[in-house]
Coordinates of C-alpha atoms in Angstrom, one line a residue:
Chain A
M1 CA -110.1 -31.1 100.2
L2 CA -113.0 -30.6 102.5
P3 CA -111.2 -28.4 105.1
Q4 CA -109.8 -26.3 102.4
S5 CA -113.2 -25.5 100.9
L6 CA -114.5 -24.9 104.3
A7 CA -111.8 -22.3 104.9
A8 CA -112.7 -20.6 101.6
L9 CA -116.3 -20.4 102.6
Q10 CA -115.4 -19.0 106.0
C11 CA -113.2 -16.4 104.3
Q12 CA -116.1 -15.5 102.0
T13 CA -118.6 -15.0 104.9
L14 CA -116.0 -12.9 106.7
C15 CA -115.7 -10.7 103.7
S16 CA -119.4 -10.2 103.4
R17 CA -119.7 -9.4 107.1
L18 CA -116.9 -6.8 106.7
M19 CA -118.6 -5.3 103.7
K20 CA -121.9 -4.9 105.7
N21 CA -120.1 -3.2 108.6
T22 CA -118.3 -0.7 106.5
V23 CA -119.7 2.8 106.7
T24 CA -118.0 4.5 103.8
P25 CA -118.3 2.8 100.5
A26 CA -114.9 4.2 99.4
I27 CA -113.1 1.6 101.5
V28 CA -114.7 -1.3 99.8
M29 CA -112.3 -2.9 97.3
L30 CA -113.6 -2.8 93.8
I31 CA -113.4 -6.2 92.2
Q32 CA -113.7 -6.5 88.4
K33 CA -116.3 -9.0 87.5
R34 CA -116.9 -8.3 83.8
N35 CA -114.8 -10.0 81.1
I36 CA -113.2 -12.3 83.7
Q37 CA -113.6 -16.0 83.0
K38 CA -113.6 -16.9 86.7
H39 CA -116.2 -18.0 89.0
W40 CA -117.3 -15.2 91.4
N41 CA -117.2 -17.5 94.4
P42 CA -113.6 -17.7 95.8
K43 CA -114.4 -21.2 96.9
W44 CA -113.3 -22.5 93.6
K45 CA -109.9 -20.7 93.6
W46 CA -108.1 -23.5 95.3
F47 CA -109.5 -26.0 92.8
R48 CA -108.5 -23.9 89.8
A49 CA -105.0 -23.7 91.2
K50 CA -104.8 -27.5 91.4
K51 CA -105.2 -27.7 87.7
F52 CA -101.6 -26.6 87.1
A53 CA -98.9 -29.2 87.2
P54 CA -96.4 -28.1 89.9
V55 CA -93.2 -26.7 88.3
E56 CA -90.0 -25.8 90.1
L57 CA -88.8 -22.7 88.4
P58 CA -85.1 -21.9 88.8
D59 CA -84.3 -18.5 90.3
Y60 CA -81.1 -17.3 88.6
H61 CA -80.7 -14.3 91.0
K62 CA -81.0 -16.1 94.3
K63 CA -78.0 -15.7 96.5
E64 CA -76.9 -19.2 97.4
K65 CA -74.9 -20.1 100.3
S66 CA -71.5 -21.6 99.6
L67 CA -70.9 -25.1 101.0
S68 CA -68.4 -23.8 103.5
E69 CA -71.1 -21.6 105.1
M70 CA -73.7 -24.5 105.3
T71 CA -74.1 -26.7 108.3
P72 CA -73.4 -30.4 107.8
E73 CA -77.2 -31.1 107.8
E74 CA -77.7 -28.5 105.1
V75 CA -74.9 -29.9 103.0
R76 CA -76.5 -33.4 103.3
T77 CA -79.9 -32.1 102.1
Y78 CA -78.2 -30.2 99.3
F79 CA -76.6 -33.3 97.9
K80 CA -79.7 -35.4 98.5
E81 CA -81.9 -32.9 96.7
N82 CA -79.6 -32.9 93.6
G83 CA -79.0 -36.6 93.8
V84 CA -75.3 -36.4 93.5
Q85 CA -72.3 -37.7 95.5
P86 CA -70.1 -35.1 97.1
T87 CA -66.7 -34.9 95.4
R88 CA -63.5 -33.7 96.7
V89 CA -62.5 -30.1 96.2
W90 CA -60.1 -29.5 93.3
K91 CA -57.3 -27.4 94.6
E92 CA -54.2 -26.7 92.6
R93 CA -51.1 -24.9 93.6
Y94 CA -48.8 -23.7 90.9
F95 CA -45.1 -23.9 91.1
Y96 CA -42.8 -22.3 88.6
I97 CA -39.4 -23.9 88.8
S98 CA -37.9 -21.9 86.0
S99 CA -37.8 -18.7 88.1
S100 CA -37.3 -17.9 91.7
S101 CA -39.9 -16.2 93.8
D102 CA -37.8 -13.4 95.2
T103 CA -34.7 -11.2 94.8
F104 CA -31.7 -12.4 96.7
E105 CA -30.0 -9.8 98.9
Q106 CA -31.8 -6.9 97.2
Y107 CA -29.6 -4.1 96.1
V108 CA -30.3 -0.8 97.9
P109 CA -29.7 2.1 95.5
P110 CA -27.8 5.0 97.1
E111 CA -29.9 8.0 98.1
G112 CA -30.1 10.8 95.6
D113 CA -28.8 8.6 92.8
G114 CA -28.7 10.5 89.5
K115 CA -28.7 13.8 91.3
I116 CA -25.7 13.8 93.7
S117 CA -22.4 14.3 92.1
A118 CA -19.4 12.1 93.1
I119 CA -17.3 15.2 93.8
N120 CA -19.0 16.2 97.0
S121 CA -18.7 14.4 100.3
A122 CA -22.0 12.4 100.2
G123 CA -21.2 11.2 96.7
A124 CA -17.7 10.1 97.6
K125 CA -19.0 8.2 100.7
Q126 CA -21.4 6.3 98.5
K127 CA -18.6 5.4 96.0
L128 CA -16.6 4.0 98.8
E129 CA -19.4 1.8 100.1
L130 CA -20.0 0.5 96.6
L131 CA -16.4 -0.6 96.3
K132 CA -16.8 -2.8 99.4
K133 CA -19.8 -4.5 98.0
K134 CA -18.1 -5.2 94.7
T135 CA -16.1 -8.1 96.0
T136 CA -19.1 -10.2 96.7
S137 CA -20.4 -9.4 93.2
W138 CA -17.1 -10.6 91.6
R139 CA -17.3 -13.9 93.6
N140 CA -20.8 -14.5 92.2
V141 CA -19.7 -13.6 88.6
K142 CA -17.1 -16.4 89.0
K143 CA -19.9 -18.8 90.0
I144 CA -21.8 -17.9 86.8
R145 CA -18.6 -18.6 84.8
S146 CA -18.5 -22.1 86.3
Y147 CA -21.7 -22.8 84.4
E148 CA -21.1 -20.5 81.5
P149 CA -17.3 -20.2 80.8
D150 CA -17.7 -17.4 78.2
F151 CA -19.7 -15.2 80.4
E152 CA -18.6 -11.5 80.4
L153 CA -20.3 -8.6 82.1
Y154 CA -19.0 -6.0 79.7
P155 CA -20.0 -5.7 76.9
D156 CA -21.8 -9.0 76.2
F157 CA -24.2 -9.1 79.1
I158 CA -24.9 -5.3 79.3
D159 CA -25.8 -5.2 75.7
L160 CA -28.1 -8.1 76.1
A161 CA -29.7 -6.5 79.1
Q162 CA -30.3 -3.3 77.2
D163 CA -31.9 -5.3 74.4
I164 CA -34.1 -7.3 76.7
Y165 CA -35.2 -4.1 78.5
V166 CA -36.3 -2.4 75.3
K167 CA -37.9 -5.5 73.8
S168 CA -39.9 -6.2 76.9
Y169 CA -41.4 -2.8 76.7
E170 CA -42.1 -3.1 73.0
S171 CA -43.9 -6.4 73.4
L172 CA -45.8 -4.9 76.4
V173 CA -46.9 -2.0 74.2
R174 CA -48.0 -4.5 71.5
G175 CA -49.9 -6.5 74.1
D176 CA -48.1 -9.7 72.9
I177 CA -48.2 -11.9 76.0
D178 CA -46.4 -14.8 74.3
E179 CA -43.5 -12.6 73.4
I180 CA -43.3 -10.7 76.7
S181 CA -43.0 -13.9 78.7
Q182 CA -39.7 -14.5 76.8
Y183 CA -38.3 -11.3 78.4
V184 CA -40.0 -11.3 81.8
T185 CA -40.0 -14.0 84.5
E186 CA -43.2 -15.6 85.8
R187 CA -42.8 -13.6 89.0
A188 CA -42.8 -10.3 87.2
L189 CA -45.3 -11.1 84.5
P190 CA -48.5 -10.3 86.5
E191 CA -47.0 -7.0 87.6
A192 CA -46.1 -6.1 84.1
L193 CA -49.6 -7.0 82.8
S194 CA -51.6 -5.3 85.5
N195 CA -53.9 -2.5 84.5
I196 CA -53.0 -2.6 80.8
K197 CA -56.2 -4.3 79.6
N198 CA -57.9 -2.3 76.8
K199 CA -55.4 0.5 77.1
T200 CA -53.2 2.0 74.4
I201 CA -49.6 2.6 75.4
H202 CA -47.1 4.7 73.5
W203 CA -43.6 4.2 74.7
K204 CA -40.4 5.3 73.1
Y205 CA -36.8 4.8 74.2
I206 CA -34.9 7.9 73.2
K207 CA -31.4 7.5 74.5
S208 CA -29.2 6.5 77.4
I209 CA -28.1 9.4 79.5
E210 CA -25.4 7.2 81.1
P211 CA -24.3 3.8 79.8
P212 CA -26.0 1.0 81.7
R213 CA -23.9 -0.6 84.3
V214 CA -24.0 -3.7 86.5
A215 CA -24.7 -2.8 90.1
H216 CA -25.0 -6.1 91.8
V217 CA -24.5 -9.8 91.1
R218 CA -25.9 -12.6 93.3
C219 CA -26.3 -16.3 92.9
A220 CA -28.5 -18.5 95.1
E221 CA -29.5 -22.1 95.3
V222 CA -33.1 -23.1 95.6
I223 CA -34.1 -26.4 97.3
S224 CA -31.1 -28.4 96.1
K225 CA -27.5 -27.4 95.7
E226 CA -27.3 -27.9 92.0
N227 CA -30.4 -25.8 91.3
Q228 CA -28.7 -22.4 90.9
F229 CA -30.2 -19.0 90.0
A230 CA -28.2 -16.0 89.1
Q231 CA -29.5 -12.4 89.5
I232 CA -27.9 -9.3 88.1
T233 CA -29.0 -5.8 89.0
V234 CA -28.5 -3.3 86.2
R235 CA -28.7 0.4 86.4
F236 CA -30.4 2.1 83.5
H237 CA -30.4 5.9 83.2
S238 CA -32.2 6.9 80.1
Q239 CA -34.7 9.2 78.4
Q240 CA -38.1 7.9 77.6
V241 CA -41.5 9.0 76.4
L242 CA -44.6 7.4 77.8
A243 CA -48.3 8.1 77.0
I244 CA -51.1 5.9 78.2
Y245 CA -54.5 6.2 76.6
D246 CA -57.7 4.6 77.9
R247 CA -60.2 2.5 75.8
F248 CA -61.7 5.5 74.1
G249 CA -58.3 7.0 73.1
R250 CA -58.3 9.7 75.7
L251 CA -55.0 10.5 77.4
M252 CA -54.8 9.1 80.9
H253 CA -51.2 9.5 81.9
G254 CA -48.0 10.9 80.5
S255 CA -47.4 12.8 77.4
E256 CA -46.6 12.1 73.7
I257 CA -44.1 14.9 73.4
L258 CA -42.5 15.2 76.9
A259 CA -39.3 13.2 77.3
K260 CA -38.5 12.2 80.9
D261 CA -35.3 11.1 82.5
V262 CA -35.8 7.6 83.9
L263 CA -33.4 6.0 86.4
E264 CA -34.1 2.3 87.0
Y265 CA -32.5 -0.6 88.8
V266 CA -33.7 -3.7 87.0
V267 CA -33.0 -7.2 88.3
F268 CA -32.3 -9.8 85.6
E269 CA -32.5 -13.5 86.4
K270 CA -31.3 -16.7 84.8
H271 CA -31.7 -20.3 85.8
I272 CA -28.0 -20.9 85.2
C273 CA -28.0 -24.7 85.8
N274 CA -30.5 -24.9 82.9
Q275 CA -28.5 -25.0 79.6
Y276 CA -31.5 -23.4 77.9
G277 CA -32.0 -20.7 80.5
T278 CA -32.3 -17.1 79.4
W279 CA -31.8 -13.8 81.1
R280 CA -35.2 -12.2 81.9
I281 CA -36.4 -9.2 83.9
H282 CA -37.3 -10.3 87.4
E283 CA -38.0 -7.2 89.3
K284 CA -37.5 -3.4 89.4
I285 CA -36.0 -2.1 92.6
I286 CA -38.0 0.8 94.1
P287 CA -36.1 2.3 97.0
D288 CA -37.8 3.8 100.0
W289 CA -36.4 7.2 99.5
M290 CA -37.9 7.6 96.0
P291 CA -40.6 10.2 95.7
A292 CA -44.1 9.0 94.8
P293 CA -44.8 8.7 91.0
T294 CA -46.9 11.2 89.2
P295 CA -50.6 10.5 90.1
V296 CA -53.3 10.0 87.6
A297 CA -55.4 13.1 87.3
K298 CA -58.8 11.8 88.5
T299 CA -61.3 12.6 91.2
F300 CA -62.4 10.0 93.7
V301 CA -65.1 10.1 96.3
K302 CA -63.5 9.9 99.7
P303 CA -65.0 6.9 101.5
T304 CA -66.7 7.9 104.8
P305 CA -64.8 6.5 107.8
P306 CA -66.7 4.0 110.0
P307 CA -68.5 5.9 112.8
P308 CA -66.7 5.9 116.1
E309 CA -68.3 4.3 119.1
E310 CA -69.4 7.5 120.7
E311 CA -72.7 8.9 119.5
I312 CA -72.4 11.6 116.8
T313 CA -74.7 14.5 116.9
Q314 CA -76.5 15.4 113.7
A315 CA -74.6 18.7 113.4
E316 CA -71.3 16.9 113.4
A317 CA -72.2 14.4 110.7
K318 CA -70.9 15.4 107.3
P319 CA -71.8 14.1 103.8
D320 CA -69.3 12.6 101.3
V321 CA -67.0 15.1 99.8
A322 CA -65.3 14.8 96.5
V323 CA -61.6 15.4 96.9
M324 CA -58.5 15.0 94.9
Q325 CA -56.5 12.0 95.8
T326 CA -53.2 10.7 94.6
E327 CA -53.1 7.3 93.1
P328 CA -49.9 5.6 92.0
S329 CA -49.9 5.2 88.2
G330 CA -49.8 1.4 88.5
G331 CA -47.2 -1.0 87.2
T332 CA -47.4 0.1 83.6
G333 CA -45.2 3.2 83.6
P334 CA -41.5 3.2 84.3
Q335 CA -40.6 4.5 87.7
V336 CA -39.4 8.1 87.5
A337 CA -36.7 8.8 90.0
T338 CA -35.2 11.9 88.6
A339 CA -36.7 14.7 86.6
Chain B
M1 CA -90.7 -35.3 78.4
F2 CA -91.3 -31.8 79.6
Q3 CA -91.0 -32.9 83.2
L4 CA -87.6 -34.2 82.5
R5 CA -86.6 -30.9 80.8
I6 CA -87.8 -29.0 83.8
L7 CA -86.0 -31.2 86.2
S8 CA -82.8 -30.9 84.2
N9 CA -83.0 -27.2 84.1
C10 CA -83.3 -26.9 87.9
V11 CA -80.6 -29.4 88.6
L12 CA -78.2 -28.0 86.1
H13 CA -78.6 -24.5 87.4
Q14 CA -77.9 -25.7 90.9
L15 CA -74.9 -27.7 89.8
N16 CA -73.5 -24.9 87.7
S17 CA -73.9 -22.3 90.4
N18 CA -71.5 -24.3 92.5
G19 CA -69.6 -25.6 89.6
K20 CA -66.2 -25.7 91.3
L21 CA -67.2 -28.6 93.5
F22 CA -68.1 -31.0 90.8
L23 CA -65.3 -32.3 88.7
P24 CA -67.3 -33.4 85.7
L25 CA -68.9 -30.0 85.1
I26 CA -72.3 -30.3 83.5
T27 CA -72.6 -27.4 81.1
T28 CA -75.9 -27.2 79.3
A29 CA -79.2 -29.0 79.0
S30 CA -78.0 -30.2 75.6
D31 CA -75.9 -32.8 77.3
L32 CA -79.0 -34.6 78.5
H33 CA -81.3 -33.8 75.6
T34 CA -80.0 -33.9 72.1
S35 CA -83.2 -32.8 70.3
Q36 CA -83.0 -29.6 68.3
S37 CA -85.2 -27.6 70.7
C38 CA -82.7 -28.0 73.5
L39 CA -79.7 -27.1 71.4
K40 CA -81.3 -23.9 70.2
K41 CA -80.2 -20.8 72.0
S42 CA -82.7 -18.2 73.1
L43 CA -82.8 -14.8 71.5
A44 CA -81.2 -13.2 74.6
E45 CA -78.5 -15.8 74.8
I46 CA -77.4 -15.0 71.2
E47 CA -77.5 -11.3 71.9
V48 CA -75.5 -11.3 75.2
P49 CA -72.0 -11.9 73.6
R50 CA -72.8 -9.6 70.7
F51 CA -73.8 -6.8 73.0
T52 CA -71.0 -7.1 75.6
R53 CA -68.2 -7.4 73.1
H54 CA -68.5 -3.6 72.7
N55 CA -66.9 -3.3 76.1
N56 CA -63.6 -4.6 74.7
V57 CA -63.4 -2.3 71.7
V58 CA -60.3 -0.1 71.8
F59 CA -60.5 3.1 70.0
P60 CA -57.4 4.8 68.5
P61 CA -55.8 7.6 70.4
Q62 CA -57.4 11.0 69.9
Q63 CA -55.5 13.9 68.3
E64 CA -55.2 17.2 70.0
G65 CA -58.2 19.5 69.3
E66 CA -60.4 16.5 68.6
E67 CA -63.7 16.4 70.5
R68 CA -63.4 14.2 73.6
R69 CA -64.9 10.8 72.8
P70 CA -67.6 9.9 75.4
A71 CA -67.1 6.7 77.3
F72 CA -69.8 4.0 77.4
V73 CA -70.4 0.8 79.1
C74 CA -72.7 -2.1 78.1
H75 CA -74.2 -4.3 80.8
F76 CA -77.1 -6.8 81.1
K77 CA -78.9 -8.9 83.6
E78 CA -79.9 -12.3 82.3
K79 CA -82.7 -14.7 83.0
I80 CA -85.0 -12.5 85.1
K81 CA -88.2 -14.4 85.9
Y82 CA -90.5 -11.8 84.4
S83 CA -92.4 -11.5 81.2
P84 CA -90.4 -9.6 78.5
D85 CA -93.7 -8.0 77.4
K86 CA -94.2 -6.4 80.8
M87 CA -90.5 -5.5 81.2
W88 CA -90.7 -3.6 77.9
Y89 CA -92.7 -0.8 79.5
I90 CA -90.1 -0.2 82.2
A91 CA -87.2 -0.4 79.7
C92 CA -88.9 2.2 77.5
L93 CA -89.5 4.5 80.5
I94 CA -85.9 5.2 81.3
R95 CA -84.6 5.5 77.8
G96 CA -82.7 8.8 77.2
M97 CA -82.8 9.8 80.9
S98 CA -79.8 10.7 83.0
V99 CA -78.7 7.9 85.4
D100 CA -79.8 9.7 88.5
Q101 CA -83.2 10.6 87.0
A102 CA -83.7 7.0 85.8
L103 CA -82.9 5.6 89.3
I104 CA -85.4 8.1 90.8
Q105 CA -88.1 7.1 88.3
L106 CA -87.6 3.4 88.8
G107 CA -88.1 3.9 92.6
Y108 CA -91.8 4.8 91.7
V109 CA -92.5 1.9 89.4
A110 CA -94.4 -0.7 91.4
K111 CA -93.6 -3.6 89.1
K112 CA -91.6 -6.7 89.6
G113 CA -89.1 -5.9 86.9
A114 CA -88.1 -2.4 88.2
P115 CA -85.7 -3.5 91.0
F116 CA -83.8 -5.7 88.4
I117 CA -83.3 -2.8 86.1
R118 CA -82.3 -0.6 89.0
D119 CA -79.6 -3.2 90.0
T120 CA -78.4 -3.5 86.4
I121 CA -77.9 0.3 86.1
L122 CA -76.1 0.5 89.4
E123 CA -73.8 -2.3 88.4
A124 CA -73.1 -0.7 85.0
Q125 CA -72.4 2.6 86.8
E126 CA -69.9 1.0 89.0
M127 CA -68.3 -0.8 86.0
A128 CA -68.0 2.5 84.2
V129 CA -66.1 4.2 87.0
K130 CA -63.9 1.2 87.8
D131 CA -62.9 -0.1 84.4
H132 CA -63.8 2.4 81.8
N133 CA -62.2 5.6 83.1
V134 CA -65.4 7.5 83.8
E135 CA -64.6 10.2 86.3
F136 CA -68.1 11.1 87.7
K137 CA -70.7 8.4 88.1
S138 CA -73.6 10.9 87.8
N139 CA -72.3 12.1 84.4
L140 CA -73.9 9.2 82.5
W141 CA -77.2 8.7 80.6
V142 CA -79.2 5.7 79.5
A143 CA -78.3 5.5 75.8
E144 CA -79.8 2.1 75.2
S145 CA -82.3 0.2 77.2
F146 CA -84.1 -2.9 75.9
V147 CA -85.3 -6.3 76.8
L148 CA -85.2 -9.6 75.0
K149 CA -87.0 -12.9 75.5
D150 CA -84.9 -15.5 77.2
I151 CA -85.6 -19.2 78.0
V152 CA -89.2 -20.3 78.4
I153 CA -90.0 -23.2 80.7
K154 CA -93.1 -25.1 79.7
G155 CA -95.6 -26.3 82.2
M156 CA -98.9 -28.1 81.9
R157 CA -102.4 -27.2 82.9
R158 CA -105.4 -29.6 83.1
H159 CA -108.4 -29.1 80.9
A160 CA -111.7 -30.8 80.8
R161 CA -112.1 -34.1 78.9
V162 CA -108.6 -35.4 79.4
R163 CA -107.1 -32.5 77.5
M164 CA -104.2 -30.4 78.5
G165 CA -102.9 -26.9 77.9
R166 CA -99.4 -25.6 77.8
V167 CA -98.3 -22.9 80.3
E168 CA -95.3 -20.8 79.5
Y169 CA -93.1 -19.5 82.3
K170 CA -91.1 -16.8 80.6
Y171 CA -87.7 -15.4 81.5
C172 CA -86.3 -12.2 80.1
T173 CA -82.9 -10.5 79.8
Y174 CA -82.4 -6.8 80.2
F175 CA -79.7 -4.8 78.4
V176 CA -78.5 -1.3 79.1
R177 CA -75.8 0.9 77.7
L178 CA -74.7 3.9 79.7
E179 CA -73.0 6.8 77.9
E180 CA -70.9 9.6 79.4
G181 CA -72.2 13.1 79.2
K182 CA -75.6 14.8 79.4
P183 CA -78.7 13.2 77.9
P184 CA -80.0 14.6 74.6
K185 CA -83.0 16.9 74.7
N186 CA -85.0 14.6 72.5
Y187 CA -84.1 11.0 72.5
Y188 CA -86.5 9.8 69.8
W189 CA -87.1 12.9 67.7
T190 CA -84.3 15.3 66.8
G191 CA -86.6 18.3 66.7
P192 CA -87.8 20.6 63.9
Q193 CA -85.2 21.3 61.2
T194 CA -84.1 24.8 60.3
G195 CA -84.0 26.0 56.7
P196 CA -80.3 25.3 56.0
E197 CA -80.6 21.8 57.6
K198 CA -83.5 21.0 55.3
L199 CA -81.6 22.2 52.3
E200 CA -78.6 20.0 53.4
E201 CA -80.8 17.0 53.7
Y202 CA -82.3 17.6 50.2
L203 CA -78.8 18.0 48.7
Q204 CA -77.7 14.8 50.4
S205 CA -80.7 12.9 49.0
L206 CA -79.8 14.2 45.5
R207 CA -76.2 13.1 45.9
Y208 CA -77.2 9.7 47.0
R209 CA -79.7 9.0 44.2
K210 CA -78.9 6.5 41.6
I211 CA -79.1 7.4 38.0
S212 CA -79.8 4.2 36.1
S213 CA -77.8 3.4 33.0
S214 CA -75.2 6.1 33.9
L215 CA -71.5 5.7 34.3

């Protein structure tokens, strides 16, 4: 206690000396003395402060280090301070055994599909290649029949596929996640649901331009030989209307009155060894040759590139410039291949 | 008792901030203390969910020719260690300003609360552009800006003759709503009315009056 009060006294004398030496009175700090219930002598400041019980106030905005960044010593002190035992980290890894994680031998749609006629040479060549691939598909259809004797591609399956396709969209538009998971596999679900939060989607299936047809059939075993999955790629060529509104009801993408021709290759999957398995949408094949989808009309600020290692002169440096950029319309809209 | 309360607050905060590591996650102080005062929520804690739920309201699609509905975003920063009474002055200052203007003005406020408000506005601005389809981040104005009292931690101060006094360490929560568009000319006062406007107001008051014992 004594050294503290001595220090306070020293401070006080120093202040008074300084005040004597100052030439201009304007520099002297004005201290309010009236209406303040404190002793004028700063010697008592320390004693006044001691009257308060020490309280550790939580700071809710302090950026705390995560345990992985701390040194072992810091971790030890952290747990010691809080008086708790370190526990093991809870890590879970989810496995879905009712759907596969990928598409087996993905079908590659012929280039210019929906535009090239079968009469010209390019179209004829494509038809020939398709015939060769068909044999493998028929072998796989037989495999499905070994689990499901009544299985027929036309018209049973193709009608079912069309129904699932339309219903999956309708449940997506309604935002009914429980229902959509009946029509979409666990692999495709996050893709289907991305970017649709708080948005209003208007979608209409007008008609089929060409009747849907099966393009590809594949079966594969996962882990054990009995665990069989079947995947069928179906080609849909239809006319649809899509309009996406944001949270405030303003049109973001598409149009309510403009019908577009949509060509899609949709992969359906079924866990065939499961007697309660159903056909569900697994993936949509987007070929490399397809043109980019219509971008959302929005302005973005172009991020400034990191400065190169050579020194840049002031004249060369440029500010951020707002430019139009193209952004893919996300997973919500159907992919438009032909227009 | 108050010492225990303080201890629990600090420890709980530290535990909750790193909640993943602890399997039995301790949620609130009410687990330790079951008296009414601990179960009671602060004014700000009640307001936070009520205020932020506006961010999830979906409006019906607009018809053609309808005036474009302005976007808005609600945001808050909770448990700032600053007196709500002092924060009130800063919250009032930026009300009805454009975002850019508010940020400039806040740069000149030499108060502890100003950087917190500045951070909140910048976060809200980013949210608006990222999630709420606002095209230009400067095209926003401060439509609402207010502060509410949050938790108060009680301390103790020694008095003469074996007496004690209570010290209140106050926390506050700041709320802001940014709206798309240009700020109105007068935020608080709509300006002098013209003749037809006054007439319209008078007619409206007549229509709204209640005639007792009538049909």
